[in-house]
Coordinates of C-alpha atoms in Angstrom, one line a residue:
Chain O
M1 CA 12.7 -20.4 7.5
K2 CA 15.8 -19.0 5.8
L3 CA 19.2 -19.2 7.3
L4 CA 19.4 -15.4 7.4
T5 CA 16.5 -15.5 9.7
H6 CA 18.1 -18.2 11.8
N7 CA 21.1 -15.9 12.1
L8 CA 18.9 -13.3 13.8
L9 CA 16.9 -15.6 16.1
S10 CA 17.9 -16.1 19.7
S11 CA 16.4 -18.0 22.5
H12 CA 14.5 -15.9 25.0
V13 CA 14.0 -18.5 27.7
R14 CA 14.1 -16.8 31.1
G15 CA 17.6 -16.2 32.4
V16 CA 19.4 -17.3 29.2
G17 CA 20.2 -13.9 27.8
P18 CA 22.9 -13.7 25.1
R19 CA 23.8 -17.4 25.7
G20 CA 20.6 -18.2 23.9
F21 CA 22.4 -17.6 20.6
P22 CA 22.8 -19.3 18.3
L23 CA 20.0 -21.7 18.2
R24 CA 20.9 -25.2 17.2
L25 CA 19.3 -26.1 14.0
Q26 CA 18.0 -29.6 13.1
A27 CA 16.4 -29.7 9.8
T28 CA 14.3 -32.7 8.6
E29 CA 12.9 -31.1 5.5
V30 CA 14.6 -28.5 3.4
R31 CA 13.6 -26.9 0.2
I32 CA 15.7 -24.7 -2.2
N33 CA 13.9 -21.6 -3.3
P34 CA 15.6 -19.7 -6.1
V35 CA 15.9 -16.0 -5.2
E36 CA 17.2 -13.4 -7.5
F37 CA 20.9 -12.8 -7.0
N38 CA 21.8 -9.4 -5.8
P39 CA 25.5 -9.2 -5.3
D40 CA 25.4 -5.8 -3.7
F41 CA 22.9 -7.1 -1.1
V42 CA 25.0 -10.1 -0.3
A43 CA 28.2 -8.1 0.0
R44 CA 26.7 -5.6 2.4
M45 CA 25.0 -8.3 4.4
I46 CA 28.1 -10.3 5.1
P47 CA 29.5 -7.9 7.8
K48 CA 26.1 -8.1 9.6
V49 CA 26.1 -11.9 9.7
E50 CA 27.2 -13.8 12.8
W51 CA 29.5 -16.2 11.1
A52 CA 29.9 -18.8 13.8
A53 CA 26.1 -19.3 13.9
L54 CA 26.0 -19.7 10.1
L55 CA 28.8 -22.2 10.2
E56 CA 26.9 -24.3 12.7
A57 CA 23.7 -24.1 10.7
A58 CA 25.1 -24.9 7.3
D59 CA 28.1 -27.2 6.5
T60 CA 28.9 -25.8 3.1
V61 CA 29.9 -22.4 4.4
P62 CA 33.6 -21.4 4.2
K63 CA 35.3 -20.7 7.6
G64 CA 35.0 -16.9 7.2
P65 CA 34.6 -14.2 4.6
I66 CA 37.7 -14.3 2.4
E67 CA 39.6 -11.2 1.6
G68 CA 38.2 -9.1 -1.2
Y69 CA 34.9 -11.0 -0.9
E70 CA 33.0 -8.0 -2.2
H71 CA 34.2 -8.7 -5.7
D72 CA 34.4 -12.5 -5.6
E73 CA 31.2 -13.5 -7.4
K74 CA 31.6 -17.2 -6.7
F75 CA 31.9 -16.5 -3.0
L76 CA 28.9 -14.1 -3.1
R77 CA 26.8 -16.5 -5.0
Q78 CA 27.6 -19.2 -2.5
M79 CA 26.6 -17.0 0.4
H80 CA 23.5 -15.9 -1.4
H81 CA 22.4 -19.4 -1.8
V82 CA 23.1 -20.3 1.8
L83 CA 21.5 -17.2 3.3
L84 CA 18.4 -16.8 1.1
E85 CA 17.7 -19.8 -0.9
V86 CA 17.9 -22.6 1.6
D87 CA 14.5 -22.8 3.3
V88 CA 13.9 -25.1 6.3
L89 CA 10.4 -26.4 6.1
E90 CA 10.4 -28.8 9.0
G91 CA 12.8 -29.2 11.9
T92 CA 13.7 -27.8 15.3
L93 CA 15.6 -25.0 16.9
Q94 CA 17.2 -25.7 20.2
C95 CA 18.2 -23.3 22.9
P96 CA 21.9 -24.0 23.5
E97 CA 21.7 -23.1 27.2
S98 CA 18.4 -24.6 28.4
G99 CA 17.9 -27.3 25.8
R100 CA 14.4 -26.1 25.1
L101 CA 13.2 -27.1 21.6
F102 CA 11.3 -24.8 19.3
P103 CA 9.5 -26.5 16.4
I104 CA 9.7 -25.4 12.8
S105 CA 6.6 -26.5 10.8
R106 CA 5.6 -25.5 7.2
G107 CA 8.6 -23.1 7.2
I108 CA 7.5 -21.2 10.2
P109 CA 9.4 -21.5 13.5
N110 CA 7.2 -21.3 16.6
M111 CA 9.1 -19.4 19.2
L112 CA 6.2 -19.0 21.7
L113 CA 7.0 -19.9 25.3
S114 CA 4.4 -21.3 27.7
D115 CA 3.2 -19.1 30.5
E116 CA 5.3 -20.8 33.1
E117 CA 8.5 -20.3 31.0
T118 CA 7.9 -16.6 30.8
E119 CA 7.2 -16.1 34.5
T120 CA 9.9 -14.2 36.5
Chain I
M1 CA 1.3 20.6 13.0
S2 CA 4.7 19.3 11.9
D3 CA 7.1 21.4 9.8
V4 CA 6.4 19.2 6.8
Q5 CA 2.7 20.0 7.0
E6 CA 3.2 23.7 7.4
A7 CA 5.5 23.8 4.4
T8 CA 3.2 21.9 2.2
N9 CA 0.2 23.9 3.3
Q10 CA 1.9 26.9 1.7
L11 CA 1.9 25.2 -1.6
L12 CA -1.8 25.3 -1.7
D13 CA -2.1 28.5 -3.7
V14 CA -2.3 26.5 -6.9
N15 CA -4.2 27.6 -9.8
L16 CA -4.8 24.5 -11.9
D17 CA -6.9 26.6 -14.3
E18 CA -3.7 28.0 -15.7
N19 CA -2.4 24.6 -16.7
W20 CA -5.8 23.8 -18.2
R21 CA -5.9 26.8 -20.4
S22 CA -2.5 26.1 -21.9
I23 CA -3.6 22.6 -22.8
Q24 CA -6.6 23.8 -24.8
V25 CA -4.4 25.9 -27.0
T26 CA -2.5 23.0 -28.5
G27 CA -2.8 21.9 -32.0
S28 CA -6.0 20.3 -33.3
D29 CA -4.6 17.1 -34.8
P30 CA -6.5 14.5 -32.8
R31 CA -3.9 11.9 -32.8
S32 CA -0.9 13.9 -31.7
E33 CA -3.1 15.7 -29.3
S34 CA -4.0 12.6 -27.4
E35 CA -0.4 11.3 -27.6
H36 CA 1.1 14.4 -26.1
L37 CA -1.8 15.3 -23.8
Q38 CA -0.8 16.8 -20.5
V39 CA -3.3 16.3 -17.8
T40 CA -3.7 16.9 -14.1
V41 CA -4.3 13.8 -12.1
G42 CA -5.6 13.8 -8.6
A43 CA -4.9 11.0 -6.2
T44 CA -6.4 10.1 -2.8
V45 CA -3.9 9.0 -0.3
P46 CA -4.1 8.0 3.4
T47 CA -4.5 11.3 5.4
G48 CA -1.1 12.3 6.8
F49 CA 0.8 10.7 4.1
E50 CA 0.4 13.4 1.5
Q51 CA 4.1 14.3 1.6
T52 CA 5.2 10.6 1.4
A53 CA 3.0 10.2 -1.6
A54 CA 4.3 13.4 -3.2
D55 CA 7.9 12.1 -2.7
E56 CA 7.0 8.9 -4.5
V57 CA 5.5 10.8 -7.4
R58 CA 8.6 12.9 -7.7
E59 CA 10.8 9.9 -7.6
K60 CA 8.9 7.7 -10.0
L61 CA 7.2 10.2 -12.4
G62 CA 9.4 13.3 -12.0
S63 CA 6.4 15.5 -11.4
S64 CA 6.0 17.7 -8.4
C65 CA 2.8 17.6 -6.5
K66 CA 0.4 20.0 -5.0
I67 CA -1.2 19.0 -1.8
S68 CA -4.8 19.9 -1.4
K69 CA -6.4 21.5 1.7
D70 CA -8.9 18.7 1.3
R71 CA -7.0 16.2 3.3
G72 CA -5.7 13.1 1.7
K73 CA -5.5 14.5 -1.9
I74 CA -2.6 15.4 -4.0
Y75 CA -2.5 16.7 -7.6
F76 CA 0.2 16.4 -10.2
D77 CA 0.7 16.9 -13.9
I78 CA 1.7 14.2 -16.2
S79 CA 1.7 13.4 -19.9
V80 CA -0.8 10.7 -20.9
E81 CA 2.1 8.4 -21.8
S82 CA 2.9 8.1 -18.2
L83 CA -0.6 6.9 -17.3
A84 CA 0.6 3.3 -16.8
Q85 CA 3.3 4.3 -14.4
V86 CA 0.8 6.3 -12.4
H87 CA -1.1 3.1 -11.8
C88 CA 2.1 1.6 -10.3
L89 CA 2.3 4.2 -7.6
R90 CA 2.1 2.4 -4.3
S91 CA 1.1 5.2 -2.0
V92 CA -2.2 6.2 -3.7
D93 CA -5.6 4.7 -3.1
N94 CA -7.6 6.1 -5.9
L95 CA -6.8 8.1 -9.1
F96 CA -8.9 10.6 -11.0
V97 CA -8.3 13.0 -13.9
V98 CA -9.2 16.6 -13.1
V99 CA -11.9 18.2 -15.3
K100 CA -11.8 21.5 -13.6
Q101 CA -10.8 23.0 -10.3
F102 CA -12.4 26.0 -8.7
K103 CA -10.2 27.4 -6.0
D104 CA -12.8 29.8 -4.7
Y105 CA -16.2 28.9 -5.8
Q106 CA -18.9 31.4 -5.0
F107 CA -21.9 29.6 -3.7
K108 CA -25.2 31.4 -4.0
E109 CA -27.4 32.0 -1.0
T110 CA -30.2 29.5 -1.4
K111 CA -30.1 25.8 -2.0
E112 CA -32.2 26.1 -5.2
E113 CA -29.8 28.6 -6.7
V114 CA -26.7 26.6 -5.8
L115 CA -28.2 23.5 -7.3
K116 CA -29.2 25.3 -10.4
D117 CA -25.7 26.6 -10.8
F118 CA -24.4 23.0 -10.6
E119 CA -26.8 22.0 -13.3
E120 CA -25.6 24.8 -15.5
L121 CA -22.1 24.0 -14.8
A122 CA -22.3 20.5 -16.2
G123 CA -22.6 21.7 -19.8
K124 CA -19.8 24.3 -19.5
L125 CA -16.9 22.1 -18.3
P126 CA -14.0 21.1 -20.5
W127 CA -14.8 17.5 -20.7
S128 CA -13.2 16.4 -23.9
D129 CA -9.5 16.0 -22.8
P130 CA -10.3 14.3 -19.5
L131 CA -12.6 11.9 -21.4
K132 CA -9.8 11.1 -23.8
V133 CA -7.7 10.2 -20.8
W134 CA -10.5 8.2 -19.4
K135 CA -10.8 6.3 -22.6
I136 CA -7.1 5.5 -22.8
N137 CA -7.2 4.4 -19.2
T138 CA -10.2 2.2 -19.9
S139 CA -8.4 0.7 -22.9
F140 CA -5.7 -0.7 -20.6
K141 CA -8.4 -2.7 -18.9
K142 CA -10.5 -3.6 -21.9
K143 CA -7.6 -5.6 -23.4
K144 CA -7.6 -7.7 -20.4
T145 CA -11.2 -8.5 -20.0
K146 CA -11.0 -12.0 -21.6
R147 CA -11.1 -13.9 -18.4
K148 CA -13.1 -11.4 -16.4
K149 CA -16.1 -13.6 -15.7
M150 CA -14.2 -16.6 -14.6
N151 CA -12.4 -14.7 -12.0
Q152 CA -15.5 -13.8 -10.0
S153 CA -15.3 -16.4 -7.4
S154 CA -17.6 -16.8 -4.5
G155 CA -16.8 -17.3 -0.9
K156 CA -14.4 -14.5 -0.5
E157 CA -14.3 -13.0 3.0
K158 CA -16.0 -9.6 3.4
I159 CA -13.8 -6.7 3.7
D160 CA -14.1 -4.4 6.6
N161 CA -13.2 -1.1 5.0
G162 CA -13.9 1.0 8.0
Q163 CA -10.4 1.9 8.8
G164 CA -9.3 5.3 7.7
D165 CA -12.5 6.5 6.1
K166 CA -13.2 10.2 6.3
T167 CA -15.7 11.3 8.8
D168 CA -17.1 14.1 6.5
E169 CA -20.3 13.5 4.7
K170 CA -19.6 11.2 1.8
D171 CA -22.1 10.2 -0.7
D172 CA -20.6 7.0 -1.8
K173 CA -22.9 4.4 -3.2
K174 CA -20.3 2.4 -4.9
G175 CA -21.4 -1.1 -5.5
F176 CA -18.4 -2.5 -3.7
T177 CA -18.1 -5.9 -5.3
N178 CA -15.8 -7.3 -2.8
N179 CA -15.9 -10.7 -4.2
T180 CA -13.7 -9.8 -7.1
L181 CA -10.8 -9.0 -4.9
D182 CA -8.6 -11.8 -6.2
S183 CA -5.0 -11.4 -7.1
H184 CA -5.9 -10.7 -10.7
I185 CA -7.2 -7.2 -10.1
L186 CA -4.3 -6.6 -7.8
D187 CA -1.9 -7.6 -10.5
Y188 CA -3.3 -4.9 -12.8
Y189 CA -2.6 -2.2 -10.3
E190 CA 0.9 -3.3 -9.9
N191 CA 1.8 -3.6 -13.5
P192 CA -0.6 -2.7 -16.3
A193 CA 1.7 -4.5 -18.7
I194 CA 0.3 -7.8 -17.5
R195 CA -2.2 -8.8 -20.1
E196 CA -3.6 -12.1 -18.9
E197 CA -5.5 -12.5 -15.7
I198 CA -7.3 -9.3 -15.1
S199 CA -10.8 -8.9 -14.0
T200 CA -12.5 -5.5 -14.1
L201 CA -15.8 -3.9 -13.3
V202 CA -15.5 -1.2 -16.0
G203 CA -17.7 -1.7 -18.9
D204 CA -18.2 -5.4 -18.1
D205 CA -21.8 -5.4 -19.4
L206 CA -20.8 -3.2 -22.3
A207 CA -17.8 -5.2 -23.3
S208 CA -19.6 -8.5 -23.1
C209 CA -22.2 -7.6 -25.7
K210 CA -19.7 -6.4 -28.3
D211 CA -16.8 -8.2 -29.8
E212 CA -13.4 -6.5 -30.1
K213 CA -13.9 -5.5 -33.8
D214 CA -16.9 -3.4 -32.9
E215 CA -14.9 -1.5 -30.3
S216 CA -12.3 -0.2 -32.6
S217 CA -14.7 0.8 -35.4
K218 CA -16.8 2.7 -32.9
E219 CA -14.1 5.1 -32.1
E220 CA -14.9 7.1 -35.2
T221 CA -18.6 7.2 -34.7
H222 CA -20.4 8.9 -31.9
P223 CA -19.3 7.2 -28.6
E224 CA -21.5 4.3 -27.4
V225 CA -24.0 5.1 -24.7
L226 CA -22.0 5.1 -21.6
K227 CA -23.3 4.4 -18.2
F228 CA -22.2 6.8 -15.5
R229 CA -22.7 7.9 -11.9
V230 CA -21.8 11.0 -10.0
T231 CA -20.1 10.6 -6.6
C232 CA -20.1 13.7 -4.5
N233 CA -17.9 14.3 -1.5
R234 CA -18.8 17.3 0.5
A235 CA -17.0 18.8 3.5
G236 CA -17.6 22.1 5.0
E237 CA -19.9 23.8 7.4
K238 CA -21.4 26.6 5.3
H239 CA -23.0 24.6 2.6
C240 CA -26.7 24.8 2.3
F241 CA -27.1 21.6 0.4
S242 CA -26.3 18.0 0.8
S243 CA -23.9 15.9 -1.3
N244 CA -26.9 13.8 -2.3
E245 CA -28.6 16.8 -3.8
A246 CA -25.6 18.0 -5.5
A247 CA -24.9 14.6 -7.0
R248 CA -28.4 14.3 -8.1
D249 CA -28.8 17.6 -9.8
F250 CA -25.3 17.8 -11.3
G251 CA -25.8 14.2 -12.5
G252 CA -29.0 15.1 -14.1
A253 CA -27.4 17.8 -16.1
V254 CA -24.5 15.6 -17.1
Q255 CA -27.0 13.0 -18.3
D256 CA -28.7 15.6 -20.4
H257 CA -25.5 16.9 -21.8
F258 CA -24.0 13.6 -22.9
K259 CA -27.1 11.4 -23.2
W260 CA -25.4 8.9 -21.0
K261 CA -27.4 6.4 -18.9
A262 CA -27.3 6.7 -15.1
D263 CA -26.4 3.6 -13.3
M264 CA -25.2 3.6 -9.7
T265 CA -23.5 0.2 -9.7
N266 CA -22.6 -0.8 -13.2
F267 CA -21.1 2.4 -14.6
D268 CA -18.4 3.1 -17.1
V269 CA -17.7 6.7 -16.1
E270 CA -17.6 7.8 -12.5
V271 CA -17.8 11.6 -12.3
L272 CA -16.4 13.0 -9.1
L273 CA -17.7 16.1 -7.5
N274 CA -15.4 17.0 -4.6
I275 CA -16.5 20.0 -2.6
H276 CA -14.3 21.1 0.3
D277 CA -15.4 24.4 1.7
N278 CA -14.9 26.8 -1.3
E279 CA -12.8 24.5 -3.3
I280 CA -14.5 22.3 -5.9
V281 CA -12.8 19.8 -8.1
V282 CA -14.7 17.9 -10.8
G283 CA -13.0 14.8 -11.9
I284 CA -13.4 11.5 -13.7
A285 CA -12.3 8.4 -11.8
L286 CA -9.5 6.3 -13.2
T287 CA -9.7 3.5 -10.7
E288 CA -12.9 1.8 -9.9
E289 CA -11.8 0.3 -6.7
S290 CA -9.1 1.1 -4.3
L291 CA -5.6 0.1 -5.0
H292 CA -5.1 -0.5 -1.4
R293 CA -6.0 -4.1 -1.1
R294 CA -3.5 -5.1 -3.7
N295 CA -1.2 -7.5 -2.0
I296 CA -3.5 -9.2 0.4
T297 CA -5.4 -12.1 -1.0
H298 CA -6.1 -13.7 2.4
F299 CA -7.8 -11.2 4.6
G300 CA -7.9 -11.2 8.3
P301 CA -10.0 -9.1 10.6
T302 CA -7.6 -6.3 10.8
T303 CA -5.7 -6.0 7.5
L304 CA -3.9 -2.8 6.9
R305 CA -4.2 -0.9 3.7
S306 CA -1.2 -1.5 1.4
T307 CA -1.0 2.2 0.7
L308 CA -0.7 2.9 4.4
A309 CA 1.8 0.1 4.8
Y310 CA 3.9 1.6 2.0
G311 CA 3.6 5.1 3.5
M312 CA 4.9 3.9 6.9
L313 CA 7.7 2.0 5.4
R314 CA 8.7 4.9 3.2
L315 CA 8.7 7.2 6.2
C316 CA 11.5 5.0 7.7
A317 CA 13.7 5.5 4.5
P318 CA 14.8 1.9 4.2
Q319 CA 18.5 1.5 3.2
P320 CA 19.9 -1.5 1.3
T321 CA 20.2 -4.6 3.5
D322 CA 18.2 -3.1 6.4
I323 CA 16.5 -5.7 8.5
I324 CA 12.9 -4.7 8.7
V325 CA 10.6 -6.4 11.2
D326 CA 6.9 -6.2 11.8
P327 CA 6.5 -7.9 15.2
M328 CA 2.7 -7.8 15.1
C329 CA 2.2 -8.5 11.4
G330 CA -1.3 -9.9 11.3
T331 CA -1.9 -10.9 7.7
G332 CA 1.6 -9.5 6.8
A333 CA 0.5 -6.4 4.9
I334 CA 3.5 -4.4 5.9
P335 CA 6.4 -6.9 5.3
I336 CA 4.8 -8.0 2.1
E337 CA 4.6 -4.4 0.8
G338 CA 8.2 -4.1 2.0
A339 CA 9.5 -7.1 0.3
T340 CA 7.9 -6.1 -3.0
E341 CA 9.0 -2.5 -3.0
W342 CA 12.3 -2.7 -1.1
S343 CA 13.6 -6.0 -2.2
N344 CA 17.2 -5.0 -1.3
C345 CA 16.2 -5.2 2.4
Y346 CA 15.3 -8.3 4.5
H347 CA 11.8 -8.5 5.9
I348 CA 10.5 -10.5 8.8
A349 CA 6.8 -10.9 9.6
G350 CA 6.0 -12.1 13.1
D351 CA 2.9 -12.6 15.2
N352 CA 1.8 -14.6 18.2
N353 CA -1.4 -15.8 16.6
P354 CA -0.9 -19.0 14.5
L355 CA -3.8 -18.0 12.3
A356 CA -2.2 -14.7 11.5
V357 CA 1.2 -16.2 10.7
N358 CA -0.4 -18.7 8.5
R359 CA -2.3 -16.0 6.7
A360 CA 0.9 -14.1 6.3
A361 CA 2.7 -17.1 4.9
N362 CA -0.2 -17.7 2.5
N363 CA -0.1 -14.1 1.3
I364 CA 3.6 -14.5 0.8
S365 CA 3.1 -17.6 -1.3
S366 CA 0.4 -15.8 -3.4
L367 CA 3.0 -13.1 -4.0
L368 CA 5.4 -15.7 -5.2
T369 CA 2.9 -17.0 -7.7
K370 CA 2.3 -13.5 -9.1
S371 CA 6.0 -13.1 -9.6
Q372 CA 5.9 -16.4 -11.4
I373 CA 3.3 -15.0 -13.8
K374 CA 5.3 -11.8 -14.3
E375 CA 8.6 -13.4 -15.1
G376 CA 7.0 -16.2 -17.0
K377 CA 9.8 -18.6 -16.1
V378 CA 11.5 -19.1 -12.7
S379 CA 9.5 -18.2 -9.6
W380 CA 11.8 -16.0 -7.7
G381 CA 11.5 -16.1 -3.9
L382 CA 11.4 -12.9 -2.0
P383 CA 13.6 -11.7 0.9
I384 CA 10.9 -12.2 3.5
D385 CA 10.3 -14.8 6.2
A386 CA 7.6 -15.5 8.8
V387 CA 8.0 -16.4 12.5
Q388 CA 5.6 -17.1 15.3
W389 CA 6.6 -15.2 18.4
D390 CA 5.5 -13.1 21.3
I391 CA 6.0 -9.4 20.9
C392 CA 6.8 -9.0 24.6
N393 CA 9.6 -11.6 24.4
L394 CA 11.1 -11.3 21.0
P395 CA 13.4 -14.1 20.1
L396 CA 15.8 -11.8 18.3
R397 CA 19.3 -10.8 19.0
T398 CA 19.8 -7.5 20.8
G399 CA 20.5 -4.6 18.4
S400 CA 20.0 -6.7 15.3
V401 CA 17.0 -4.9 13.7
D402 CA 17.2 -1.7 11.7
I403 CA 13.6 -0.9 11.2
I404 CA 10.4 -1.8 13.0
V405 CA 7.1 -1.0 11.3
T406 CA 3.9 -2.1 12.8
D407 CA 0.2 -1.5 13.3
M408 CA -0.3 -1.8 17.0
P409 CA -3.5 -3.4 18.2
F410 CA -6.2 -0.8 18.4
G411 CA -8.2 -2.3 21.2
K412 CA -11.3 -2.0 19.1
R413 CA -11.2 -4.7 16.5
M414 CA -8.5 -6.7 18.1
G415 CA -7.4 -6.8 21.7
S416 CA -8.9 -4.5 24.3
K417 CA -8.0 -1.2 25.8
K418 CA -7.2 -2.8 29.1
R419 CA -4.8 -5.3 27.5
N420 CA -3.1 -2.5 25.6
W421 CA -2.3 -0.8 29.0
N422 CA 0.0 -3.7 29.8
L423 CA 1.0 -4.6 26.3
Y424 CA 2.3 -1.3 25.1
P425 CA 5.1 -0.7 27.6
A426 CA 6.3 -4.3 27.2
C427 CA 6.2 -4.0 23.4
L428 CA 8.2 -0.8 23.4
Q429 CA 10.7 -2.3 25.7
E430 CA 11.3 -5.3 23.5
M431 CA 11.3 -3.2 20.4
S432 CA 13.9 -0.9 21.8
R433 CA 16.1 -3.8 22.8
V434 CA 16.2 -5.4 19.4
C435 CA 16.6 -2.2 17.5
R436 CA 20.1 -1.2 16.4
P437 CA 21.4 1.6 18.6
G438 CA 22.0 4.8 16.8
T439 CA 20.4 4.1 13.5
G440 CA 17.4 1.9 14.5
R441 CA 14.0 3.4 13.8
A442 CA 10.4 2.6 14.1
A443 CA 7.1 3.7 12.7
L444 CA 4.2 2.6 14.8
L445 CA 0.5 3.0 14.1
T446 CA -1.8 3.2 17.0
Q447 CA -5.3 4.3 17.9
D448 CA -4.8 4.2 21.6
K449 CA -3.0 7.5 21.9
K450 CA -3.3 7.8 25.7
C451 CA -1.9 4.4 26.3
F452 CA 0.8 4.9 23.8
T453 CA 1.9 8.3 25.1
K454 CA 2.2 7.0 28.6
A455 CA 4.2 3.9 27.6
L456 CA 6.5 6.1 25.5
S457 CA 7.1 8.6 28.2
G458 CA 8.4 5.8 30.4
M459 CA 11.1 5.2 27.8
G460 CA 12.3 8.7 27.1
H461 CA 15.9 7.7 27.5
V462 CA 15.7 5.1 24.8
W463 CA 13.7 6.5 21.9
R464 CA 14.6 9.8 20.4
K465 CA 11.5 11.3 18.9
N466 CA 12.7 12.6 15.6
K467 CA 9.3 13.3 14.2
I468 CA 6.0 12.9 15.9
R469 CA 3.3 13.0 13.3
K470 CA 0.0 13.0 14.9
E471 CA -2.0 12.1 11.8
L472 CA -5.6 11.4 11.8
L473 CA -6.3 8.3 9.8
G474 CA -9.8 8.0 10.8
D475 CA -8.8 7.8 14.4
A476 CA -5.3 6.5 14.3
K477 CA -2.1 8.1 15.4
N478 CA 1.2 7.6 13.8
E479 CA 4.5 8.0 15.5
D480 CA 8.0 7.9 14.1
G481 CA 10.8 7.8 16.6

């Protein structure tokens, strides 16, 4: 699971709503996958990213996009690495509101809820 | 019929014969002739996606297309040098070079006369240029036959190719050797420049009993005895003959003319006789098996054709950094096609079935391996991820997704009609929630038209139907809203 995906995932436990974001990430196994650097892609993606969630998930992230980031290659490369190259293979995602844990195994997060959890 | 279809139908007054005549007037120097040869290529595409395919041809080859009345076929002119690029097209299933087209063929009254005409036709057609193209095309593949035999592994799952096939009479006895569908063939169709691990059916027997020296010296002498077959597709109500009969008699005449050997399964040349009402196109196949399985090495019970996946994605006009999600991805055909072709977008493949997600992840890994071969050095990852989730309860932030493209459960091969009744409204609800308001868009493929229409009508305030394309892909409907 890439961190860009984590940035989009939100807990859908009943009643939790928008408070289900962001999921707390605990990674036990991580792999770095080189991905071709596309500065344009990263630059345009930055405004779409929920920065607070990213900060929580990765500790090497600057506090926020710096001014003129579109042309700052060092910054863009750093963000590229964090968003696309870090791959969580094993770990858990936790709903911040309900505490429910979702496992990540072989790089795939399992977000399925049980039948009771999805009942109204 | 949509506007697009109407407009393209008006382009059908094409006289390919004119193009043909001008080619035959060119100079007689054999080498320069084959280098600057202009030919008409025909391509089969998923029905309903003729325009998307034409767009891709214009974008990648610079040629404009004519769309045939015979659904699912487009025609365009290229110079032979572009042949390699033609094979890289992602919206086409099969390619052939046109030998001759008859816009308005006059069939005689009785079957005997019609068949006799076909026999006589064989000897009168302008075969030589198309055969040159066929030869050049084959030479792409011959250079890569080194490891052909080792790539034929056993134990591959059988392919269910029932989706999207035409319902008209089709005489197709292709020996569909499904067990060679490993990534090596698929590589070829993505990039003919790859020399190494290709396996091919063309001329396998022939190539194996000659060594490469023989092949080059034989070019000057009379061509080796080729094996061929004729495939006839016939559609129309007023024909007094069957496609079998046409194939048989036309084939017999072709055999007499060229002294080739007829072989239904191990052929070098596949001659196509496509008859659609009064339009007849004679062609020579350039692909011996469909391009459409190209990205999927691990099949599941309901894998979507890559060409269809490409067409659906293209319909949504992905913009750079769009987040593109397939919430019922199955084996991941759509996100994988997306990540390969639109690598400046981010793709997420999701499914509730752990088997499906695993298959999708495996297919993604296979893709990474292919990239590794291509580049030769670093294996680049792709902007694609897989998640296990429930479509009716998507664990995605509201309004975070730009494009949803998916193949909805048909209720025949997967799921059931009854389940669809409950599933569809819930799906649409969730999909609309996660889609970005204003610019979010979806392309959904479904067979269960009734259920889908009902579910959609309940959401009129949410989805704006920009284009409803009721395309018949076999029995499937496609909506773009």
